């Protein structure tokens, strides 16, 4: 499978490495970036062609499928180009920065008549979440009623804004919980706890988010991107008959100097490295088999944009914000979501 | 120390047993109950005198200190009697069922000129919470910002009402968190998740409660009294530099048939048995030393009644309810709270 | 119950405090020590009489039961005095320093016609070991086949000798495993691993001990008394159908600076404080009820002395040493061991 | 890298799948097996040529490197063929079934003048063991003194013999501990605990093995291949200043019906799947880079055969058996073992 990559920033280069070194059956044959030099550098390792822009890359005969890892506001254009060309496209989150653009993609894909788009929500491919879904789907904890989550990063860069807590950080939980519960999120509310002083002055951190699903499940999510101690993802689903909790990553236990300790990962790269590998391995396997993609769909990307936007709005207004996401079209109902 | 016990129901008899068999330096010398037969039966084991009513018991020359374990609405009267008699009094929660009655006790105690009242919030005497407080007070996690809690019982009796989720259940967290954070709770909000079907029809269960403190700490508390799997108390305080989490009770690990498992306690009696012992041991030690009690004060009892009442009101109204608790009087400021 | 205490060293004073402050129904009425001044000081707090020697204390009309906490080589004499006087006697381990002296006590007790002696092996009263025994006795792990143990202290004093690793340290596992498995230990072998350099030069540390029981269960025990990191007791019993493992003591979990950590106890006092309390509470309850003691018997004390002696001999000779303990007499068979 | 596979049994087919689907840069181009039909079937998926025998496969111009997964007694012949042909060869354990044959390979490789052979001990590629090695090498636990291990399988097939407990099962610990400690094993001893009844009658199970290293580290290893509850690998290294313990595989925690439980893997395939992937990924990367292999060497294979043989002999004789492995030749000293 010959992949063209649009956007050669950090995540683009990371995925080029992954597709080249880790994923059997894939090859990066084309690269483009707004910075031509960066594109050339990124193309060197896989020996890919450099394209002047996304449109030319999408159109290339050497490109079977497109990977969009450019700046968020450009995603919609590239994805729409790919769909117009009838080529499978994997788009890093967000699918688009506005619900309207997301819906344009949905419409284009439906007009095409079959799924082409997959959105890069990698948590659905994480072993822990998959085990959790198995436990829930097997009925071991009964009907889910509540989910308690925490999403903590050791620190955030100055460019990280308060809106990004919802748009870039919480959006991972938003997607994975919709999938985990097979339910839609109908409202969002953001509460602002006492702020840490260990942060850039402009930032509101932590934020405590509440979501409600169509079936009445209540989700609470602590987003804390300057927690200092490490990268830490917690998720506990409470059902009628019991609960299931995400494990911490396995790490050796050490006993020294009066304490038993286990290391906590410094950042997300180690935490979800296997999930990223699985995400691309399954995507390439779907493509190679001529199947429509079975990962997060354009509809999921649309919903995530609406819901994370509602959280941003709630923080601004101090009120509960409803999402008014319509019923999922049948077109997406039968997708083979793992 | 000769103790008179008012109220010989389950908890009264349990405390009689504790004071007789476990606590050195205490002796139950008098018992009364609205049911004279029950009083007589409870008095037999410690060889105590049976009194016709609380007033006569409080007045007895054979009673150095009073333990109130009667029906909640009668607490205020008995406590006020004891204070009027200048006798130390330990009152099971609630101190009184209305803020007004709590304040009467506060006023009476202040008029007396020294603390006489201790309220039976036993969690402050639990090893886990005490370790947590040490960690926080030592500055190991920095300034607290959020607390995540769960209070789960396996099942509730039919007489347990939706209001009791705040008044009888959450009230334990309300007290212990005020103490843990050395902070006041200024508002309460109750959110109602999807209900379990494993409960009596009249009950709203689970309830998800949110509290804010004067310093802006946000507390979330899942109260779920029909969780089926066991009695489970969780508490995690997140600070600027790290977090501290209550341990599960120690239990042997068993590996059989494809699983590693540890037992969860069926109810609260085992979970807080040591805390109850410590609570009474320290109370009796204070009395024996001629010290004012150092456990939860009448002011703490007042605050707990106001805050749990605010939670009840919030569930009814669907709104955030502020507590308007005044600043703690200096009279209580110097208490030797452990 | 009026207790006379022979030996006012550290452990003697600790037990005097326990019997005075913690155990309902017991009172220390007499104290003696080879150092009269030390005896006087220890007697002050409980307001006990000071005796010139053990014989006079045992004979005193104010002494219902005797507690022997003197220097090991004197135990046998005091215990025999108490048995001769027909008084219950609780003897800290060892019961006696030679098998011959232990058997003299066994014979004296049998001549008396009923159990009087309890030996101070407190682990049988620890919640963790009791849970483990319940799991085994309930058949949940099937027939036991192996036990893996570790007994670690942070550091040892200079007076601690290589023999004491068996006689004073491993002896606790020797007793508790005989009870746990309801089986006798028939041989001992000591293997000497590479030594730590963090110890007094004369000491062999760690030592790795192997025991075999009459039913063929194999026990391995790491004794490491200068492990530096804390006091740590591990025990895992492996059976035909599964295993059961002692828990670590409950302690809050803390996440800071890249690690999740829980504190390890610095020494044994905290680890077995509850077990000591329970041990004396049950002993006093047995006495008060006029029952024979149900804790570790003189026979258990005899076996422990033989087995720990075999371990000492094995370290010297480098060979497996058999214990040749005869079948337990029926006299001890029906004891109410908890 | 074009790989020829000798031996198309279960493990051979599993590695063919891995090299085809998971490992970038490798391709299975040739297959042979004593059963020609089985070879043909295994060759179909990767589209490989079928060879009549190992010699022809090794000689093939389409084979850059050889993978030996045939029956153990045939390993030496195939490896020697590959070395004679100057081709890199990856040999599943054992390298050879006798020390003499192992040494022939060592001599052939030394005559060749550079490493060609890697032996399939995959545990060195497991994240847990690698973390443990990092902790030890960083000096965090001080000089290692003891290692406690358990190797448990849920059940064994009838063909599994008592000798295989050492030769096929313990051999994994033998290799990984030599690497972990960077030390040689100088003696082996096998002790036979009470046997489980849940096994085929001919089998001695469990077996308790003791090893000593040149530096005096003592290793104990429980091998129990019918433990029933699951596949369970435990390893704890105790040093002068602390200890480090292998984690259990991460798995969701579930609370239902009075217990907190986590699943235990049913067999080794899931436990070491990642280690197998890493093993082959690194092997192929070494080959592709024109480097000598950096995984377990022919010398390691020789040592493992000697040591596991000593364990077999000890079980038969009941005595400690020394291994008399000579000092590792400089030829192997500089290998880039991870």
PDB file of N, CA, C and O in Angstrom, chain C residues 235-290:
ATOM      1  N   UNK C 235       4.992 -13.943  52.050  1.00  0.00           N
ATOM      2  CA  UNK C 235       4.672 -15.375  52.172  1.00  0.00           C
ATOM      3  C   UNK C 235       3.668 -15.743  51.096  1.00  0.00           C
ATOM      4  O   UNK C 235       2.638 -15.088  50.945  1.00  0.00           O
ATOM      5  N   UNK C 236       3.992 -16.776  50.352  1.00  0.00           N
ATOM      6  CA  UNK C 236       3.127 -17.223  49.257  1.00  0.00           C
ATOM      7  C   UNK C 236       3.019 -18.739  49.336  1.00  0.00           C
ATOM      8  O   UNK C 236       4.034 -19.433  49.264  1.00  0.00           O
ATOM      9  N   UNK C 237       1.818 -19.243  49.483  1.00  0.00           N
ATOM     10  CA  UNK C 237       1.604 -20.681  49.518  1.00  0.00           C
ATOM     11  C   UNK C 237       1.036 -21.129  48.180  1.00  0.00           C
ATOM     12  O   UNK C 237       0.022 -20.604  47.721  1.00  0.00           O
ATOM     13  N   UNK C 238       1.727 -22.096  47.574  1.00  0.00           N
ATOM     14  CA  UNK C 238       1.317 -22.597  46.258  1.00  0.00           C
ATOM     15  C   UNK C 238       0.705 -23.980  46.432  1.00  0.00           C
ATOM     16  O   UNK C 238       1.346 -24.873  46.999  1.00  0.00           O
ATOM     17  N   UNK C 239      -0.513 -24.120  45.954  1.00  0.00           N
ATOM     18  CA  UNK C 239      -1.196 -25.397  46.063  1.00  0.00           C
ATOM     19  C   UNK C 239      -1.490 -25.987  44.695  1.00  0.00           C
ATOM     20  O   UNK C 239      -1.104 -25.423  43.664  1.00  0.00           O
ATOM     21  N   UNK C 240      -2.168 -27.111  44.715  1.00  0.00           N
ATOM     22  CA  UNK C 240      -2.473 -27.798  43.460  1.00  0.00           C
ATOM     23  C   UNK C 240      -3.347 -26.981  42.515  1.00  0.00           C
ATOM     24  O   UNK C 240      -3.266 -27.145  41.301  1.00  0.00           O
ATOM     25  N   UNK C 241      -4.187 -26.124  43.080  1.00  0.00           N
ATOM     26  CA  UNK C 241      -5.162 -25.422  42.246  1.00  0.00           C
ATOM     27  C   UNK C 241      -4.975 -23.919  42.205  1.00  0.00           C
ATOM     28  O   UNK C 241      -5.768 -23.210  41.578  1.00  0.00           O
ATOM     29  N   UNK C 242      -3.949 -23.419  42.900  1.00  0.00           N
ATOM     30  CA  UNK C 242      -3.755 -21.979  42.902  1.00  0.00           C
ATOM     31  C   UNK C 242      -2.822 -21.576  44.012  1.00  0.00           C
ATOM     32  O   UNK C 242      -2.177 -22.415  44.642  1.00  0.00           O
ATOM     33  N   UNK C 243      -2.739 -20.292  44.251  1.00  0.00           N
ATOM     34  CA  UNK C 243      -1.852 -19.821  45.312  1.00  0.00           C
ATOM     35  C   UNK C 243      -2.518 -18.691  46.078  1.00  0.00           C
ATOM     36  O   UNK C 243      -3.477 -18.075  45.619  1.00  0.00           O
ATOM     37  N   UNK C 244      -1.965 -18.454  47.257  1.00  0.00           N
ATOM     38  CA  UNK C 244      -2.440 -17.351  48.088  1.00  0.00           C
ATOM     39  C   UNK C 244      -1.224 -16.629  48.635  1.00  0.00           C
ATOM     40  O   UNK C 244      -0.233 -17.247  49.002  1.00  0.00           O
ATOM     41  N   UNK C 245      -1.301 -15.307  48.639  1.00  0.00           N
ATOM     42  CA  UNK C 245      -0.137 -14.492  48.965  1.00  0.00           C
ATOM     43  C   UNK C 245      -0.510 -13.464  50.034  1.00  0.00           C
ATOM     44  O   UNK C 245      -1.559 -12.834  49.962  1.00  0.00           O
ATOM     45  N   UNK C 246       0.364 -13.301  50.992  1.00  0.00           N
ATOM     46  CA  UNK C 246       0.190 -12.295  52.046  1.00  0.00           C
ATOM     47  C   UNK C 246       0.163 -10.915  51.405  1.00  0.00           C
ATOM     48  O   UNK C 246       0.958 -10.634  50.512  1.00  0.00           O
ATOM     49  N   UNK C 247      -0.716 -10.027  51.877  1.00  0.00           N
ATOM     50  CA  UNK C 247      -0.700  -8.675  51.319  1.00  0.00           C
ATOM     51  C   UNK C 247       0.396  -7.832  51.966  1.00  0.00           C
ATOM     52  O   UNK C 247       0.852  -8.143  53.069  1.00  0.00           O
ATOM     53  N   UNK C 248       0.829  -6.791  51.280  1.00  0.00           N
ATOM     54  CA  UNK C 248       1.611  -5.754  51.942  1.00  0.00           C
ATOM     55  C   UNK C 248       0.668  -4.943  52.824  1.00  0.00           C
ATOM     56  O   UNK C 248      -0.521  -4.822  52.516  1.00  0.00           O
ATOM     57  N   UNK C 249       1.189  -4.357  53.893  1.00  0.00           N
ATOM     58  CA  UNK C 249       0.325  -3.512  54.728  1.00  0.00           C
ATOM     59  C   UNK C 249      -0.274  -2.380  53.896  1.00  0.00           C
ATOM     60  O   UNK C 249       0.401  -1.829  53.014  1.00  0.00           O
ATOM     61  N   UNK C 250      -1.534  -2.063  54.166  1.00  0.00           N
ATOM     62  CA  UNK C 250      -2.191  -0.986  53.429  1.00  0.00           C
ATOM     63  C   UNK C 250      -1.473   0.328  53.686  1.00  0.00           C
ATOM     64  O   UNK C 250      -1.129   0.641  54.823  1.00  0.00           O
ATOM     65  N   UNK C 251      -1.247   1.089  52.647  1.00  0.00           N
ATOM     66  CA  UNK C 251      -0.611   2.403  52.779  1.00  0.00           C
ATOM     67  C   UNK C 251      -1.047   3.258  51.611  1.00  0.00           C
ATOM     68  O   UNK C 251      -1.276   2.745  50.507  1.00  0.00           O
ATOM     69  N   UNK C 252      -1.171   4.550  51.837  1.00  0.00           N
ATOM     70  CA  UNK C 252      -1.605   5.420  50.750  1.00  0.00           C
ATOM     71  C   UNK C 252      -0.605   5.365  49.603  1.00  0.00           C
ATOM     72  O   UNK C 252       0.598   5.228  49.815  1.00  0.00           O
ATOM     73  N   UNK C 253      -1.133   5.467  48.392  1.00  0.00           N
ATOM     74  CA  UNK C 253      -0.302   5.552  47.202  1.00  0.00           C
ATOM     75  C   UNK C 253      -0.061   7.015  46.864  1.00  0.00           C
ATOM     76  O   UNK C 253      -0.987   7.818  46.931  1.00  0.00           O
ATOM     77  N   UNK C 254       1.169   7.334  46.526  1.00  0.00           N
ATOM     78  CA  UNK C 254       1.505   8.723  46.216  1.00  0.00           C
ATOM     79  C   UNK C 254       2.128   8.771  44.826  1.00  0.00           C
ATOM     80  O   UNK C 254       2.982   7.945  44.504  1.00  0.00           O
ATOM     81  N   UNK C 255       1.675   9.709  44.007  1.00  0.00           N
ATOM     82  CA  UNK C 255       2.276   9.900  42.682  1.00  0.00           C
ATOM     83  C   UNK C 255       2.946  11.269  42.639  1.00  0.00           C
ATOM     84  O   UNK C 255       2.272  12.285  42.725  1.00  0.00           O
ATOM     85  N   UNK C 256       4.238  11.241  42.576  1.00  0.00           N
ATOM     86  CA  UNK C 256       5.002  12.479  42.440  1.00  0.00           C
ATOM     87  C   UNK C 256       6.263  12.161  41.649  1.00  0.00           C
ATOM     88  O   UNK C 256       6.777  11.043  41.705  1.00  0.00           O
ATOM     89  N   UNK C 257       6.728  13.176  40.919  1.00  0.00           N
ATOM     90  CA  UNK C 257       8.042  13.113  40.298  1.00  0.00           C
ATOM     91  C   UNK C 257       8.324  11.808  39.554  1.00  0.00           C
ATOM     92  O   UNK C 257       9.357  11.163  39.765  1.00  0.00           O
ATOM     93  N   UNK C 258       7.390  11.404  38.711  1.00  0.00           N
ATOM     94  CA  UNK C 258       7.668  10.263  37.857  1.00  0.00           C
ATOM     95  C   UNK C 258       7.520   8.901  38.471  1.00  0.00           C
ATOM     96  O   UNK C 258       7.955   7.900  37.894  1.00  0.00           O
ATOM     97  N   UNK C 259       6.929   8.810  39.655  1.00  0.00           N
ATOM     98  CA  UNK C 259       6.776   7.485  40.269  1.00  0.00           C
ATOM     99  C   UNK C 259       5.510   7.397  41.109  1.00  0.00           C
ATOM    100  O   UNK C 259       5.066   8.378  41.713  1.00  0.00           O
ATOM    101  N   UNK C 260       4.938   6.211  41.106  1.00  0.00           N
ATOM    102  CA  UNK C 260       3.889   5.860  42.063  1.00  0.00           C
ATOM    103  C   UNK C 260       4.578   5.121  43.201  1.00  0.00           C
ATOM    104  O   UNK C 260       5.279   4.132  42.968  1.00  0.00           O
ATOM    105  N   UNK C 261       4.388   5.580  44.433  1.00  0.00           N
ATOM    106  CA  UNK C 261       5.088   4.901  45.522  1.00  0.00           C
ATOM    107  C   UNK C 261       4.208   4.723  46.743  1.00  0.00           C
ATOM    108  O   UNK C 261       3.270   5.485  46.978  1.00  0.00           O
ATOM    109  N   UNK C 262       4.483   3.654  47.464  1.00  0.00           N
ATOM    110  CA  UNK C 262       3.839   3.412  48.756  1.00  0.00           C
ATOM    111  C   UNK C 262       4.949   3.158  49.768  1.00  0.00           C
ATOM    112  O   UNK C 262       5.961   2.528  49.457  1.00  0.00           O
ATOM    113  N   UNK C 263       4.731   3.646  50.970  1.00  0.00           N
ATOM    114  CA  UNK C 263       5.755   3.512  52.006  1.00  0.00           C
ATOM    115  C   UNK C 263       5.865   2.068  52.477  1.00  0.00           C
ATOM    116  O   UNK C 263       4.876   1.338  52.528  1.00  0.00           O
ATOM    117  N   UNK C 264       7.077   1.652  52.796  1.00  0.00           N
ATOM    118  CA  UNK C 264       7.335   0.358  53.436  1.00  0.00           C
ATOM    119  C   UNK C 264       7.681   0.640  54.891  1.00  0.00           C
ATOM    120  O   UNK C 264       8.387   1.608  55.194  1.00  0.00           O
ATOM    121  N   UNK C 265       7.177  -0.193  55.782  1.00  0.00           N
ATOM    122  CA  UNK C 265       7.394   0.052  57.211  1.00  0.00           C
ATOM    123  C   UNK C 265       8.878  -0.027  57.551  1.00  0.00           C
ATOM    124  O   UNK C 265       9.606  -0.862  57.011  1.00  0.00           O
ATOM    125  N   UNK C 266       9.323   0.806  58.478  1.00  0.00           N
ATOM    126  CA  UNK C 266      10.743   0.786  58.834  1.00  0.00           C
ATOM    127  C   UNK C 266      11.109  -0.412  59.715  1.00  0.00           C
ATOM    128  O   UNK C 266      12.232  -0.895  59.664  1.00  0.00           O
ATOM    129  N   UNK C 267      10.161  -0.896  60.514  1.00  0.00           N
ATOM    130  CA  UNK C 267      10.490  -2.028  61.396  1.00  0.00           C
ATOM    131  C   UNK C 267       9.238  -2.818  61.752  1.00  0.00           C
ATOM    132  O   UNK C 267       8.150  -2.502  61.307  1.00  0.00           O
ATOM    133  N   UNK C 268       9.432  -3.860  62.549  1.00  0.00           N
ATOM    134  CA  UNK C 268       8.345  -4.816  62.788  1.00  0.00           C
ATOM    135  C   UNK C 268       7.272  -4.295  63.743  1.00  0.00           C
ATOM    136  O   UNK C 268       6.184  -4.859  63.827  1.00  0.00           O
ATOM    137  N   UNK C 269       7.568  -3.253  64.487  1.00  0.00           N
ATOM    138  CA  UNK C 269       6.596  -2.854  65.509  1.00  0.00           C
ATOM    139  C   UNK C 269       5.266  -2.478  64.866  1.00  0.00           C
ATOM    140  O   UNK C 269       4.209  -2.892  65.326  1.00  0.00           O
ATOM    141  N   UNK C 270       5.325  -1.693  63.794  1.00  0.00           N
ATOM    142  CA  UNK C 270       4.086  -1.313  63.137  1.00  0.00           C
ATOM    143  C   UNK C 270       3.446  -2.496  62.424  1.00  0.00           C
ATOM    144  O   UNK C 270       2.231  -2.644  62.402  1.00  0.00           O
ATOM    145  N   UNK C 271       4.275  -3.377  61.866  1.00  0.00           N
ATOM    146  CA  UNK C 271       3.770  -4.482  61.065  1.00  0.00           C
ATOM    147  C   UNK C 271       2.904  -5.426  61.886  1.00  0.00           C
ATOM    148  O   UNK C 271       1.910  -5.959  61.397  1.00  0.00           O
ATOM    149  N   UNK C 272       3.305  -5.695  63.124  1.00  0.00           N
ATOM    150  CA  UNK C 272       2.579  -6.698  63.908  1.00  0.00           C
ATOM    151  C   UNK C 272       1.924  -6.138  65.170  1.00  0.00           C
ATOM    152  O   UNK C 272       1.589  -6.884  66.085  1.00  0.00           O
ATOM    153  N   UNK C 273       1.743  -4.808  65.208  1.00  0.00           N
ATOM    154  CA  UNK C 273       1.112  -4.204  66.383  1.00  0.00           C
ATOM    155  C   UNK C 273      -0.283  -4.790  66.617  1.00  0.00           C
ATOM    156  O   UNK C 273      -0.638  -5.159  67.740  1.00  0.00           O
ATOM    157  N   UNK C 274      -1.079  -4.888  65.548  1.00  0.00           N
ATOM    158  CA  UNK C 274      -2.426  -5.445  65.695  1.00  0.00           C
ATOM    159  C   UNK C 274      -2.371  -6.913  66.118  1.00  0.00           C
ATOM    160  O   UNK C 274      -3.207  -7.370  66.912  1.00  0.00           O
ATOM    161  N   UNK C 275      -1.400  -7.639  65.583  1.00  0.00           N
ATOM    162  CA  UNK C 275      -1.276  -9.056  65.940  1.00  0.00           C
ATOM    163  C   UNK C 275      -0.949  -9.212  67.425  1.00  0.00           C
ATOM    164  O   UNK C 275      -1.510 -10.076  68.110  1.00  0.00           O
ATOM    165  N   UNK C 276      -0.058  -8.371  67.942  1.00  0.00           N
ATOM    166  CA  UNK C 276       0.253  -8.413  69.381  1.00  0.00           C
ATOM    167  C   UNK C 276      -1.005  -8.105  70.207  1.00  0.00           C
ATOM    168  O   UNK C 276      -1.289  -8.780  71.194  1.00  0.00           O
ATOM    169  N   UNK C 277      -1.741  -7.086  69.789  1.00  0.00           N
ATOM    170  CA  UNK C 277      -2.963  -6.753  70.527  1.00  0.00           C
ATOM    171  C   UNK C 277      -3.923  -7.941  70.540  1.00  0.00           C
ATOM    172  O   UNK C 277      -4.473  -8.305  71.582  1.00  0.00           O
ATOM    173  N   UNK C 278      -4.116  -8.525  69.389  1.00  0.00           N
ATOM    174  CA  UNK C 278      -5.051  -9.652  69.289  1.00  0.00           C
ATOM    175  C   UNK C 278      -4.550 -10.841  70.111  1.00  0.00           C
ATOM    176  O   UNK C 278      -5.331 -11.524  70.790  1.00  0.00           O
ATOM    177  N   UNK C 279      -3.248 -11.076  70.049  1.00  0.00           N
ATOM    178  CA  UNK C 279      -2.645 -12.182  70.799  1.00  0.00           C
ATOM    179  C   UNK C 279      -2.962 -12.064  72.295  1.00  0.00           C
ATOM    180  O   UNK C 279      -3.433 -13.024  72.922  1.00  0.00           O
ATOM    181  N   UNK C 280      -2.750 -10.873  72.842  1.00  0.00           N
ATOM    182  CA  UNK C 280      -3.002 -10.708  74.279  1.00  0.00           C
ATOM    183  C   UNK C 280      -4.490 -10.628  74.589  1.00  0.00           C
ATOM    184  O   UNK C 280      -4.946 -11.116  75.616  1.00  0.00           O
ATOM    185  N   UNK C 281      -5.252 -10.031  73.673  1.00  0.00           N
ATOM    186  CA  UNK C 281      -6.701  -9.954  73.901  1.00  0.00           C
ATOM    187  C   UNK C 281      -7.291 -11.364  73.978  1.00  0.00           C
ATOM    188  O   UNK C 281      -8.093 -11.663  74.855  1.00  0.00           O
ATOM    189  N   UNK C 282      -6.856 -12.232  73.070  1.00  0.00           N
ATOM    190  CA  UNK C 282      -7.397 -13.607  73.071  1.00  0.00           C
ATOM    191  C   UNK C 282      -6.861 -14.401  74.253  1.00  0.00           C
ATOM    192  O   UNK C 282      -7.580 -15.224  74.832  1.00  0.00           O
ATOM    193  N   UNK C 283      -5.608 -14.157  74.619  1.00  0.00           N
ATOM    194  CA  UNK C 283      -5.042 -14.875  75.765  1.00  0.00           C
ATOM    195  C   UNK C 283      -5.815 -14.511  77.048  1.00  0.00           C
ATOM    196  O   UNK C 283      -6.241 -15.375  77.806  1.00  0.00           O
ATOM    197  N   UNK C 284      -6.036 -13.207  77.233  1.00  0.00           N
ATOM    198  CA  UNK C 284      -6.748 -12.744  78.420  1.00  0.00           C
ATOM    199  C   UNK C 284      -8.196 -13.249  78.393  1.00  0.00           C
ATOM    200  O   UNK C 284      -8.754 -13.636  79.416  1.00  0.00           O
ATOM    201  N   UNK C 285      -8.784 -13.266  77.189  1.00  0.00           N
ATOM    202  CA  UNK C 285     -10.159 -13.764  77.077  1.00  0.00           C
ATOM    203  C   UNK C 285     -10.228 -15.236  77.458  1.00  0.00           C
ATOM    204  O   UNK C 285     -11.162 -15.673  78.143  1.00  0.00           O
ATOM    205  N   UNK C 286      -9.240 -16.023  77.023  1.00  0.00           N
ATOM    206  CA  UNK C 286      -9.193 -17.438  77.405  1.00  0.00           C
ATOM    207  C   UNK C 286      -9.084 -17.578  78.925  1.00  0.00           C
ATOM    208  O   UNK C 286      -9.806 -18.362  79.542  1.00  0.00           O
ATOM    209  N   UNK C 287      -8.149 -16.813  79.490  1.00  0.00           N
ATOM    210  CA  UNK C 287      -7.967 -16.882  80.947  1.00  0.00           C
ATOM    211  C   UNK C 287      -9.245 -16.494  81.674  1.00  0.00           C
ATOM    212  O   UNK C 287      -9.692 -17.183  82.611  1.00  0.00           O
ATOM    213  N   UNK C 288      -9.833 -15.378  81.232  1.00  0.00           N
ATOM    214  CA  UNK C 288     -11.021 -14.865  81.916  1.00  0.00           C
ATOM    215  C   UNK C 288     -12.160 -15.867  81.833  1.00  0.00           C
ATOM    216  O   UNK C 288     -12.985 -15.967  82.743  1.00  0.00           O
ATOM    217  N   UNK C 289     -12.212 -16.622  80.735  1.00  0.00           N
ATOM    218  CA  UNK C 289     -13.280 -17.604  80.553  1.00  0.00           C
ATOM    219  C   UNK C 289     -12.945 -18.932  81.221  1.00  0.00           C
ATOM    220  O   UNK C 289     -13.722 -19.888  81.145  1.00  0.00           O
ATOM    221  N   UNK C 290     -11.773 -18.987  81.858  1.00  0.00           N
ATOM    222  CA  UNK C 290     -11.393 -20.239  82.511  1.00  0.00           C
ATOM    223  C   UNK C 290     -11.002 -21.332  81.536  1.00  0.00           C
ATOM    224  O   UNK C 290     -10.943 -22.511  81.890  1.00  0.00           O
TER     225      UNK C 290
END
